[in-house]
Coordinates of C-alpha atoms in Angstrom, one line a residue:
Chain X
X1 CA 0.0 0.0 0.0
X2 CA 1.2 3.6 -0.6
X3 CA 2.1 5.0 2.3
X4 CA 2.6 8.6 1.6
X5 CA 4.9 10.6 4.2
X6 CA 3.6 12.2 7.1
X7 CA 4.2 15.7 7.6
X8 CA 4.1 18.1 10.8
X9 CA 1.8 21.6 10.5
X10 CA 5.5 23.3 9.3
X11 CA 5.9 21.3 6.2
X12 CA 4.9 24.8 4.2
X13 CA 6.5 27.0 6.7
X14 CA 10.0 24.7 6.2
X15 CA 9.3 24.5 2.2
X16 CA 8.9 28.5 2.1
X17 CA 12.7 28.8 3.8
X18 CA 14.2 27.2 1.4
X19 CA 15.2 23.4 3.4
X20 CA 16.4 20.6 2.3
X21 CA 13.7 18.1 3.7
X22 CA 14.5 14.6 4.2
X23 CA 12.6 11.4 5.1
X24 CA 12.6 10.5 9.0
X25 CA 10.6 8.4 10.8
X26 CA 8.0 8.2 8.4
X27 CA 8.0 12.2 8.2
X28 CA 9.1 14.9 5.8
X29 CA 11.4 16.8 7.9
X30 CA 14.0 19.6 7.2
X31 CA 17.5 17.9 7.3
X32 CA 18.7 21.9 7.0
X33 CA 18.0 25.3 5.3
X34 CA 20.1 27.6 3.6
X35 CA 22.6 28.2 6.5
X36 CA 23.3 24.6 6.2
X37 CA 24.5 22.2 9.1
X38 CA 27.3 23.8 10.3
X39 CA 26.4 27.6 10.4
X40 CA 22.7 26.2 12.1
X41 CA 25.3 24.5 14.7
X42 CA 27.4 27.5 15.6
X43 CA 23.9 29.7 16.2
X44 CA 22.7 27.4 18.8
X45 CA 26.3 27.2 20.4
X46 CA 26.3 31.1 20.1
X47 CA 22.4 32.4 19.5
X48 CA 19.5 31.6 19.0
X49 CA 17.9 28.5 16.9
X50 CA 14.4 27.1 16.3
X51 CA 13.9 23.7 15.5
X52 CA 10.7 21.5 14.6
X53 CA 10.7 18.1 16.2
X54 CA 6.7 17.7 16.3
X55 CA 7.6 14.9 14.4
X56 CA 8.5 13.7 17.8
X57 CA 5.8 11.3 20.0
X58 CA 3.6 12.2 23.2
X59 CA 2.0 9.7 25.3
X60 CA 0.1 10.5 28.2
X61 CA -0.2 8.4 31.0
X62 CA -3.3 9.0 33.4
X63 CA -5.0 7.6 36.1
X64 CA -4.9 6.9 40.2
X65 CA -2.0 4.0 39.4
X66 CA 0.1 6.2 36.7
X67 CA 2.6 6.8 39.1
X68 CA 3.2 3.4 40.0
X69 CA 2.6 2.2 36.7
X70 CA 5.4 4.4 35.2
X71 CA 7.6 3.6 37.9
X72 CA 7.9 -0.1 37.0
X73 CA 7.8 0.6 32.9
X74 CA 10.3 3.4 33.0
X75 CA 14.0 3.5 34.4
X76 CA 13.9 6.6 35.9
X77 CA 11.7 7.2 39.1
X78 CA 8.5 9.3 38.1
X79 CA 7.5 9.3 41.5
X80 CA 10.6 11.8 42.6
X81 CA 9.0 14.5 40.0
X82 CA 6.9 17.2 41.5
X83 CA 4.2 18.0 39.1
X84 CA 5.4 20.7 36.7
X85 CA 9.2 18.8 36.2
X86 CA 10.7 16.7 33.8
X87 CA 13.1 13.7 33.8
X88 CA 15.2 11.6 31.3
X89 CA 14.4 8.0 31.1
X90 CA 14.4 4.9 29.5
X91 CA 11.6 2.0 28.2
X92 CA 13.5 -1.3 29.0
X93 CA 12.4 -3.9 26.9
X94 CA 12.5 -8.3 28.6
X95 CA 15.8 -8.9 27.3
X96 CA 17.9 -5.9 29.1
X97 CA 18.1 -3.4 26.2
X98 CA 16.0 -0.2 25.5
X99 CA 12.7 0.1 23.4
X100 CA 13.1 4.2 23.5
X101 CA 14.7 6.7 25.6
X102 CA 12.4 9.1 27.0
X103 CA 11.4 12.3 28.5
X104 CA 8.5 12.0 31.3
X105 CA 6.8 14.9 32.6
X106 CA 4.6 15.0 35.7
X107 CA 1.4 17.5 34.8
X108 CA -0.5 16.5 37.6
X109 CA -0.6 14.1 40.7
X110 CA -1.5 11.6 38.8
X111 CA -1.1 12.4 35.1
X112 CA 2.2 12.1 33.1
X113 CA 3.0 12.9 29.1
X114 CA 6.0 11.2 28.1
X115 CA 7.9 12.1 25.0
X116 CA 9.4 9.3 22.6
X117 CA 11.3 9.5 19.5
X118 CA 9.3 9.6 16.3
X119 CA 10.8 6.5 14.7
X120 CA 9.6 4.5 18.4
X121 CA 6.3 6.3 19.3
X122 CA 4.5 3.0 17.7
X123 CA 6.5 0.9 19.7
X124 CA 6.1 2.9 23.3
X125 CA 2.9 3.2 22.5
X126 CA 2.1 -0.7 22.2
X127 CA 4.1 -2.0 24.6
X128 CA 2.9 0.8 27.3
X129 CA -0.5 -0.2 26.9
X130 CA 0.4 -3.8 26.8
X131 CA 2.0 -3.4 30.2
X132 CA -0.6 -1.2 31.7
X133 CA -3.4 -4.0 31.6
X134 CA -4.1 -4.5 35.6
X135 CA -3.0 -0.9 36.4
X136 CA -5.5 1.4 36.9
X137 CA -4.7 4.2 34.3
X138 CA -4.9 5.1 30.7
X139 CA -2.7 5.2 28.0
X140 CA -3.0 7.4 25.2
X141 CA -1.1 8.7 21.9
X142 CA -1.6 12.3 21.7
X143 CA 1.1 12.6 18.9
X144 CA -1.3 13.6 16.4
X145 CA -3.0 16.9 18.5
X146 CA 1.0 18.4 19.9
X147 CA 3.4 20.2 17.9
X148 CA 6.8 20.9 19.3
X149 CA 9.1 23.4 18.6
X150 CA 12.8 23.7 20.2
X151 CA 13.8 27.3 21.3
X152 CA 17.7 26.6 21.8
X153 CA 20.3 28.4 22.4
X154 CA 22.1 30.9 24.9
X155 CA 20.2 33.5 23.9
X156 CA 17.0 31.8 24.0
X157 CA 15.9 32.7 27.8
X158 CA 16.0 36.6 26.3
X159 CA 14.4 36.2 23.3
X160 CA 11.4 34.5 24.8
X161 CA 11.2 36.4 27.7
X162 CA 10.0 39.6 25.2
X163 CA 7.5 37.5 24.2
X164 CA 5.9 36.5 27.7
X165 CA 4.7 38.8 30.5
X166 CA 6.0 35.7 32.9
X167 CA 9.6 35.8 34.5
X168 CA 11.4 32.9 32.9
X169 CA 14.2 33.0 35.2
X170 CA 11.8 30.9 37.4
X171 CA 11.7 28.4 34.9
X172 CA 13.9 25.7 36.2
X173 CA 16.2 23.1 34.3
X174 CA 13.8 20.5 33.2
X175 CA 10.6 22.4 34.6
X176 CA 7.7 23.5 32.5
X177 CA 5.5 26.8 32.6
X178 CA 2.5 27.5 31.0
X179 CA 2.6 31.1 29.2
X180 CA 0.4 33.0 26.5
X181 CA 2.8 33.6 23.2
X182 CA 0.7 36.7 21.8
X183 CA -2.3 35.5 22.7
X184 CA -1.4 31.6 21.8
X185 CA -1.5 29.4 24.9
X186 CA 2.1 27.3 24.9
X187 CA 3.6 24.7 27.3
X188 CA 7.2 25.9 27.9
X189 CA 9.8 23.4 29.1
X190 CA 13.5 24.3 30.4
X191 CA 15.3 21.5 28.4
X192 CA 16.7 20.8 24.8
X193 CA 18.9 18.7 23.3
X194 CA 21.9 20.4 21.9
X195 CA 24.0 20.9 25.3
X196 CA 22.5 25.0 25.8
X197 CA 20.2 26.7 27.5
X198 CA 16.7 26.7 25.4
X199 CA 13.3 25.7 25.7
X200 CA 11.1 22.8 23.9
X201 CA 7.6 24.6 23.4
X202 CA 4.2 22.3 23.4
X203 CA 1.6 23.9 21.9
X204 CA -1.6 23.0 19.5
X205 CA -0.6 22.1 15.8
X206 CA -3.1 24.7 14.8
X207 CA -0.8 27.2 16.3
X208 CA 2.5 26.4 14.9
X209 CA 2.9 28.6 11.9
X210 CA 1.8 31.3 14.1
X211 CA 4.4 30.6 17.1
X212 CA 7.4 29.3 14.8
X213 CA 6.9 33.2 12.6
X214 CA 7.2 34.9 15.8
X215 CA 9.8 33.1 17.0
X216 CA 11.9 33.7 13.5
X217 CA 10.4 37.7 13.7
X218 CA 11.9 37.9 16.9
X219 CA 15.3 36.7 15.8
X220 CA 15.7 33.0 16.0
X221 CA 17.2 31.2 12.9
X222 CA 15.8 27.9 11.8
X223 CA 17.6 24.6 12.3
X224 CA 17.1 21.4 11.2
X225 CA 17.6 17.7 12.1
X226 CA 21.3 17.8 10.9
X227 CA 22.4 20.1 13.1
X228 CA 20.3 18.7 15.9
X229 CA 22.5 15.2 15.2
X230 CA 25.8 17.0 15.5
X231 CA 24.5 19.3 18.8
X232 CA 23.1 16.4 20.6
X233 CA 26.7 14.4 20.1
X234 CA 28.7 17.5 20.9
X235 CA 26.5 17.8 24.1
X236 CA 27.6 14.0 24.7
X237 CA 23.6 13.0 24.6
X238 CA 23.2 9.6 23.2
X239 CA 20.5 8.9 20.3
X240 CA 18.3 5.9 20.4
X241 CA 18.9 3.1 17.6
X242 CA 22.3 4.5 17.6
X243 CA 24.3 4.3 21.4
X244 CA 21.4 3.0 23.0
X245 CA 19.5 0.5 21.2
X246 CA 17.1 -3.1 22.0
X247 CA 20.4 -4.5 22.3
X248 CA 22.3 -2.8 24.5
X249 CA 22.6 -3.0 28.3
X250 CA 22.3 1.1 29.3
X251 CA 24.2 0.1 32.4
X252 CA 27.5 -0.4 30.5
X253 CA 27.0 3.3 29.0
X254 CA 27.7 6.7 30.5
X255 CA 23.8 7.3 31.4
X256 CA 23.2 4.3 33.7
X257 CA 23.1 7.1 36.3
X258 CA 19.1 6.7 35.0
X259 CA 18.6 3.6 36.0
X260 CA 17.3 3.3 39.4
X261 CA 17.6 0.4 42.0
X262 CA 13.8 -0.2 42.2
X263 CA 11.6 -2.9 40.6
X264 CA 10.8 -2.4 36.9
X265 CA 10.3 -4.1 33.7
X266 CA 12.8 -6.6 32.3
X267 CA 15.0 -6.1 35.3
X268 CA 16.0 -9.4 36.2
X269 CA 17.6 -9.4 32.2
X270 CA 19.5 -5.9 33.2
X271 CA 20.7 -6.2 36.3
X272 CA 24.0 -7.1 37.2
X273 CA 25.7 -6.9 33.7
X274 CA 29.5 -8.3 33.6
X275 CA 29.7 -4.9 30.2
X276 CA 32.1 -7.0 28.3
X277 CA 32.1 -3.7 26.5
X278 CA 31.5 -0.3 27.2
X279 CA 29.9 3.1 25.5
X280 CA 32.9 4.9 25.7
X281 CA 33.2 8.8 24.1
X282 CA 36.1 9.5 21.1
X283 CA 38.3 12.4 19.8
X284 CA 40.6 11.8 17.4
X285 CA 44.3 13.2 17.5
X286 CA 44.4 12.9 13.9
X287 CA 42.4 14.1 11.8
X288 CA 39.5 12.1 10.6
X289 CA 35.8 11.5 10.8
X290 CA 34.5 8.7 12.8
X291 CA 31.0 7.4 11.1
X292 CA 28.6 4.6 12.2
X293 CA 29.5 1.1 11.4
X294 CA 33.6 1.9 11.5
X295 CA 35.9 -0.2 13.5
X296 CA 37.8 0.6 16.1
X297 CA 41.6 -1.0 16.2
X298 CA 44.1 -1.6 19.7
X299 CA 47.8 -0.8 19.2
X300 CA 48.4 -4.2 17.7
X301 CA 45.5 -3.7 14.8
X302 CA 43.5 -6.2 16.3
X303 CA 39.5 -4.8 15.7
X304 CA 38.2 -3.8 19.8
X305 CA 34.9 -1.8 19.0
X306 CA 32.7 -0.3 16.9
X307 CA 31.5 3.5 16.3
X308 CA 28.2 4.5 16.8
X309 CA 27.6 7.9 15.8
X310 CA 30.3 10.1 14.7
X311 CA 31.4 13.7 13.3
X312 CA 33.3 16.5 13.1
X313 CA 32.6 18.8 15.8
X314 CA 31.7 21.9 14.1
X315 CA 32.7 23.7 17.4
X316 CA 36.5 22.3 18.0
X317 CA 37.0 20.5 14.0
X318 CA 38.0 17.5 16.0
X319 CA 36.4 14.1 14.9
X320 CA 33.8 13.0 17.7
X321 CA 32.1 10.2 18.4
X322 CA 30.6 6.6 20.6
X323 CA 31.5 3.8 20.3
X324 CA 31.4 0.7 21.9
X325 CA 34.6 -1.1 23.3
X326 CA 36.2 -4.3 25.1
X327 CA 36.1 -2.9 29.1
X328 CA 39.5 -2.9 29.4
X329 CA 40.3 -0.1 26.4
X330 CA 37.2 1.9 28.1
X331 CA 39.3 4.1 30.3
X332 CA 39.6 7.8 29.4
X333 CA 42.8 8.6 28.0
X334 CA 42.8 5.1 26.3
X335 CA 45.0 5.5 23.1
X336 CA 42.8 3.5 20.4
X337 CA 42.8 3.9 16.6
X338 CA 39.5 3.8 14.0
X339 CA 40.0 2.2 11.3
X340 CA 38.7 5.1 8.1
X341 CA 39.2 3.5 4.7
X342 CA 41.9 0.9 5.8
X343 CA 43.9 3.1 7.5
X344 CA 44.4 3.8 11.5
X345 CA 43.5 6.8 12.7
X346 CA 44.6 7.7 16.1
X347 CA 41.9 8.2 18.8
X348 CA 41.6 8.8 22.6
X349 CA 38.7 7.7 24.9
X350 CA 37.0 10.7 26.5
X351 CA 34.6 11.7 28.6
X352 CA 31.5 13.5 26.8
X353 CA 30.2 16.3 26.4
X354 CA 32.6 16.8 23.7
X355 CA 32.2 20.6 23.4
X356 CA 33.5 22.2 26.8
X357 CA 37.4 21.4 26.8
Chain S
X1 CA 21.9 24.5 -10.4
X2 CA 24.8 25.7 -12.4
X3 CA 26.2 23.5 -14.7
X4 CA 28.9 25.1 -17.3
X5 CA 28.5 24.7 -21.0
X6 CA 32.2 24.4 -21.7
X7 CA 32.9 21.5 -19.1
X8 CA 32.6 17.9 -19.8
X9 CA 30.9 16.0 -16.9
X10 CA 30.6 12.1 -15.6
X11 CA 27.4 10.7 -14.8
X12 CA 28.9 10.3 -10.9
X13 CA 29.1 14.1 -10.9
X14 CA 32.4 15.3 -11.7
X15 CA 33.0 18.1 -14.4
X16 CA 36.5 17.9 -15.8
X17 CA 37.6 21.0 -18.0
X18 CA 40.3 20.0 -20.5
X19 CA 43.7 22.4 -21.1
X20 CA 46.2 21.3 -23.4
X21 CA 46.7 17.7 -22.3
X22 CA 44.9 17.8 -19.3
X23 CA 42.0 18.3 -17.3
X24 CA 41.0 19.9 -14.3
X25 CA 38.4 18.2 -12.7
X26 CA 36.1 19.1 -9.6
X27 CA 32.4 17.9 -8.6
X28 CA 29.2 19.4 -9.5
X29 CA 27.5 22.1 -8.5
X30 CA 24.0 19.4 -8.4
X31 CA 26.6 17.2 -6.0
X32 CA 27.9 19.6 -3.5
X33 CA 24.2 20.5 -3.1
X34 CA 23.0 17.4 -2.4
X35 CA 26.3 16.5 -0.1
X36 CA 25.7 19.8 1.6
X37 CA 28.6 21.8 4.2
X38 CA 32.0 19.6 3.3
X39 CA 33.9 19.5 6.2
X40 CA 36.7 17.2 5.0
X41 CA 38.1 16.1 1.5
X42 CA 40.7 13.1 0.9
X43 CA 42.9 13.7 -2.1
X44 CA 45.1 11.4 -3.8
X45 CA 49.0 11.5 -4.2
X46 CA 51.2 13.7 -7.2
X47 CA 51.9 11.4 -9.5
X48 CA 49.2 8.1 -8.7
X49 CA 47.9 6.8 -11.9
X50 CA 44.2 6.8 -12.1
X51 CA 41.8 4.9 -14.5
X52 CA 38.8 6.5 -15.6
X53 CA 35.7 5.3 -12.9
X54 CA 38.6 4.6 -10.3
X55 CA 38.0 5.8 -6.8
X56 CA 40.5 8.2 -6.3
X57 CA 39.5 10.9 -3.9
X58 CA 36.6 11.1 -0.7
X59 CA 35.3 14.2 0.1
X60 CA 32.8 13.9 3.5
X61 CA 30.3 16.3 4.1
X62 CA 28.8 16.3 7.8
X63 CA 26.5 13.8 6.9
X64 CA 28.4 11.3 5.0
X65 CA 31.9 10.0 3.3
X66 CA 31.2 9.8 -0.8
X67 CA 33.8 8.5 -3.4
X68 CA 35.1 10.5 -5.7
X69 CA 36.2 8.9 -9.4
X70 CA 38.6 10.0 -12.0
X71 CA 36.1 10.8 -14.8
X72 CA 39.7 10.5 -17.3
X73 CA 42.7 7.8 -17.1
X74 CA 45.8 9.7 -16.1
X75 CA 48.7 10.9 -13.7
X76 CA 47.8 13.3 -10.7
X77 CA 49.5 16.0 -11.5
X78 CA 48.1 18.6 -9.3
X79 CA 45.5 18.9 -6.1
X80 CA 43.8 21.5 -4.5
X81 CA 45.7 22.1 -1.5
X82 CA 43.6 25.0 -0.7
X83 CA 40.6 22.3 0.0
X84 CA 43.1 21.1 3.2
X85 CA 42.2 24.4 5.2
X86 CA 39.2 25.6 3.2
X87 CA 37.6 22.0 2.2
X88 CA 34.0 24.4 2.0
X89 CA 35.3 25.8 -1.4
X90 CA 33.4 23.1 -2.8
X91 CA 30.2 24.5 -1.7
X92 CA 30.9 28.2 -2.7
X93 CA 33.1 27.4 -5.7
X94 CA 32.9 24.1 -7.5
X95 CA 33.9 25.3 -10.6
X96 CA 35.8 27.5 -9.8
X97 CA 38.4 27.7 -6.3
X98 CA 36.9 24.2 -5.1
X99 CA 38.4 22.3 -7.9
X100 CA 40.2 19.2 -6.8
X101 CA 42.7 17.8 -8.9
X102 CA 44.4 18.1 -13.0
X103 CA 45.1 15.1 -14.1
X104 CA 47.4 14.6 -17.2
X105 CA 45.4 12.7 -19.9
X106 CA 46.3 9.4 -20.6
X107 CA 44.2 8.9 -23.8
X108 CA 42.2 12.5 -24.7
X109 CA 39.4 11.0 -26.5
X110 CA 38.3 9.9 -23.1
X111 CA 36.9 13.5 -23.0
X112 CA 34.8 12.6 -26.1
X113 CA 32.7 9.8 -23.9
X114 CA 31.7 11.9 -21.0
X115 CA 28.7 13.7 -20.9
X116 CA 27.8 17.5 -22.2
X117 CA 26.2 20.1 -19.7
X118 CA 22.7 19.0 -21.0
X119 CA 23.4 15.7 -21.0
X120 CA 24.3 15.9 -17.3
X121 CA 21.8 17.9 -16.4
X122 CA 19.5 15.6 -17.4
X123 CA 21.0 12.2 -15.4
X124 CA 20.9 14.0 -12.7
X125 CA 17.4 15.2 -12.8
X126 CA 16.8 11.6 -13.0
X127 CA 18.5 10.8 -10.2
X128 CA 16.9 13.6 -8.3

C-alpha cells in the first residue's frame, strides 16, 4: 500500500525557507535550510535556533496507578517528579536493552506525558498499553494533536522572555510553565537537546505557523535535524537506535546514572551486567571523521569496537564520536585507533560532552 | 543548479575541463548540493595513476563519506591544496576555487565519452 509521508503543520513553513527536507521516521522533515548544518550549529552554540521536532511522540499516561505504573515501565523514578518537572528515562524492553529513551513529565498528581522518538512512538505506544493492563490508568497517543518546537540556544531565555509577560528565570532546568505567546497558549519546558540553554515549546498544531513566525520575527534562525544530530553528540547526549538500542545493556553506557535500583520491567535481564564492552566517548588526535559502522583497532591492529555515531565537531574540528569497546580499552585517555578507509586513525577515549574542553 | 557549458561531466558528478593535455576536474554544483557543508576532502598522491571510474578521492560532508572517481585515465599532477584548510570551497566554488585535482590525460578521446552540460543535467534530474 502507498504510504505517503507524514508531515508536521511546518511542512509549508519549512518549504517556504528554502530546506532541504528529508525522510525521518516516516515524516518529511528539514535535514537543513540555507545556512546549512554547520552555520545552524554554531547559532545554537552562540544564538538563537528554532527547530521542529513535532515529528517527535507524546504519550500520556493517566489515572490513580500512573505513578506506580510508570515507575515499573520506566527507568527513571516518576515518583521523585513534583508536578510541573521533567526527567530523562528509558523504556527497557525483557531482554535488558531499551525500546526508547524518553522524557517523562509529571502534569498533575497523577497524570504524566512522556515524549518518545518519532521513529519508536508506535513501539512505546504498544508495549505501554500492553504493560498497563491491571493498572489502573490510561494510556493514550496524543502525537497527532501536539506540535513541538525547540527554542535553543544561549540567547534563548532573552528572546522568549520579550514574548511573555512571565519571569522565565523561574523556569527551572527540566521544569515546565505554561505562558500565553501573543495571545497563543504554549507549554514551555526548560530543556533541549543540543548541550544549551533553550526551551522545547508544546503547543496546539493549529498554532505552529503562528508561534514558529514569531519566533523567527523575533530573531531565532531555523535549524534542522542535521544540526540537531551533530549538537546532541557534541553535548555528549546519546541517540536511540544509535548508542542506545534493544540490544544494549544502558548500564555499561555513561547514562546508567538513569537507572534506578527499584523494581521495573525486564529487570531481572539488566541487572547485574559483567559490560564485556562499554559506550565509551572518542576524539581523534588525527584528523579524521568517525562514522557509524567503523571499527575501532588496539595498538596491535586487532579490531576492539565499533563507532556509533560520529562527526566532526563543528565547534572544536576534531572528529567525535561513541562507540562501543572491550572494558578494558574503556578508560579515558585510552590511546585506540579507527580504522577510516583501511587506514588507522589515532583516537583517545573521553569523557563527553565533547564541546567544553 | 549551475552546470557550465564548456565543461565535460561524468554521470557520478564530476566536471572535468580539458587544457592542453589535461583536465581539471572538480564535482558538481548538483553534487555539493546534495552533499551539503563539506567539512573534510581526501585527495590522492602527485603522480598516482588513475583509470577512468577509479575511486580516487573522498570528500565527507557532515553527513556522510562519498567517493570521488577520476572521470579521465591519467597521472595526478596537481590537487587543490587549498581544500586542506578551506575543504568548504566546494560548496561556494565548485567550478571555480573548489576544484580538486588536474590530471594529465592518458588517452584525450576519453573527453569525447563523458557527458555534455545538457546531458548531465538531465542524469541528474533523474537521479533527483
Amino acid at each position: 500500500m502507498f504510504d505517503p509521508m507524514k508531515r508536521t503543520p511546518l511542512f509549508e513553513a519549512h518549504e517556504e525557507l528554502g530546506a532541504r527536507m528529508v525522510e525521518f521516521a516516516g515524516y518529511s522533515m528539514p535535514l537543513h535550510y540555507q545556512a546549512g548544518i554547520n552555520q545552524e550549529h554554531l547559532t545554537v552554540r552562540q544564538g538563537v535556533g528554532l527547530f521542529d521536532v513535532s515529528h517527535m511522540g507524546e504519550v500520556r499516561v493517566v489515572g490513580p496507578a500512573a505513578t506506580r505504573f510508570l515507575q515499573y515501565a520506566t527507568l527513571n523514578d516518576p515518583g521523585r517528579l513534583k508536578p510541573g518537572r521533567g526527567q530523562y528515562s528509558m523504556l527497557p524492553n525483557a531482554t535488558g536493552g531499551l525500546i526508547d529513551d524518553l522524557f517523562v513529565y509529571r502534569e498533575g498528581e497523577d497524570d504524566f506525558l512522556v515524549v518518545a522518538n518519532a521513529s519508536n512512538t508506535a513501539a512505546v505506544v504498544r508495549h505501554l498499553q500492553d504493560l498497563a493492563a491491571g493498572y489502573e490508568c490510561h494510556v493514550i497517543d496524543e502525537s497527532d494533536t501536539v506540535a513541538l518546537l525547540a527554542l535553543q540556544g544561549p540567547g534563548a531565555p532573552l528572546l522568549l522572555g520579550q514574548l511573555v509577560d512571565d519571569d522565565l528565570g523561574q523556569v527551572k532546568r527540566n521544569a515546565t510553565l505554561d505562558v500565553i505567546l501573543s495571545g497563543i497558549p504554549v507549554r514551555l519546558s526548560r530543556t533541549g537537546y543540543t548541550g544549551e540553554d533553550g526551551f522545547e515549546i508544546f503547543l496546539r498544531p493549529t498554532d505552529a505557523v503562528s508561534v514558529w513566525n514569531m519566533l523567527l520575527a523575533a530573531g531565532a534562525s531555523p535549524c534542522g535535524l542535521g544540526a540537531r544530530d551533530t549538537l546532541r553528540l557534541e553535548a555528549g547526549f546519546p541517540l536511540h537506535g544509535h548508542e542506545l538500542t534493544e540490544r544494549s545493556n544502558p548500564l555499561c553506557t555513561p547514562f546508567a546514572w538513569v537507572v534506578k535500583d527499584k523494581e521495573f520491567f525486564g529487570r531481572e535481564a539488566m541487572w547485574d551486567p559483567g559490560c564485556a564492552t562499554r559506550l565509551v566517548g572518542l576524539r581523534l588526535t588525527e584528523r579524521g571523521i568517525p562514522r557509524q559502522g567503523y571499527r575501532l583497532l588496539d595498538a596491535s591492529g586487532a579490531p576492539v569496537g565499533e563507532v556509533t555515531s560520529g562527526a566532526l565537531s563543528p565547534l572544536t574540528r576534531d572528529g567525535i564520536g561513541f562507540a562501543w569497546v572491550s572494558r578494558e580499552l574503556a578508560e579515558p585517555g585510552t590511546e585506540l585507533a579507527v580504522e577510516i578507509r583501511g587506514q588507522a586513525v589515532a583516537a583517545r577515549v573521553v569523557q563527553p560532552p565533547f564541546h567544553l574542553t | 543548479m549551475k552546470t557550465p557549458t564548456e565543461l565535460r561531466y561524468a554521470e557520478s558528478h564530476e566536471w572535468a575541463a580539458p587544457d592542453g593535455g589535461s583536465a581539471t576536474v572538480g564535482i558538481t554544483d548538483f553534487a555539493q548540493d546534495q552533499l551539503g557543508d563539506v567539512v573534510f576532502v581526501e585527495l590522492p598522491d602527485v603522480g598516482r595513476r588513475v583509470a577512468k571510474g577509479e575511486q580516487m578521492a573522498v570528500i565527507e560532508s557532515v553527513k556522510t563519506a562519498s567517493d570521488i572517481y577520476a572521470p579521465v585515465s591519467g597521472v595526478i599532477e596537481a590537487v587543490n591544496d587549498a581544500l586542506d584548510a578551506r575543504p568548504e570551497l566546494i560548496n561556494s566554488d565548485p567550478y571555480g576555487d573548489g576544484w580538486l585535482v588536474r590530471i594529465g590525460l592518458a588517452d584525450a578521446s576519453e573527453l569525447a565519452g563523458l557527458l555534455d552540460a545538457a546531458a548531465y543535467t538531465a542524469s541528474a534530474s533523474e537521479e533527483h
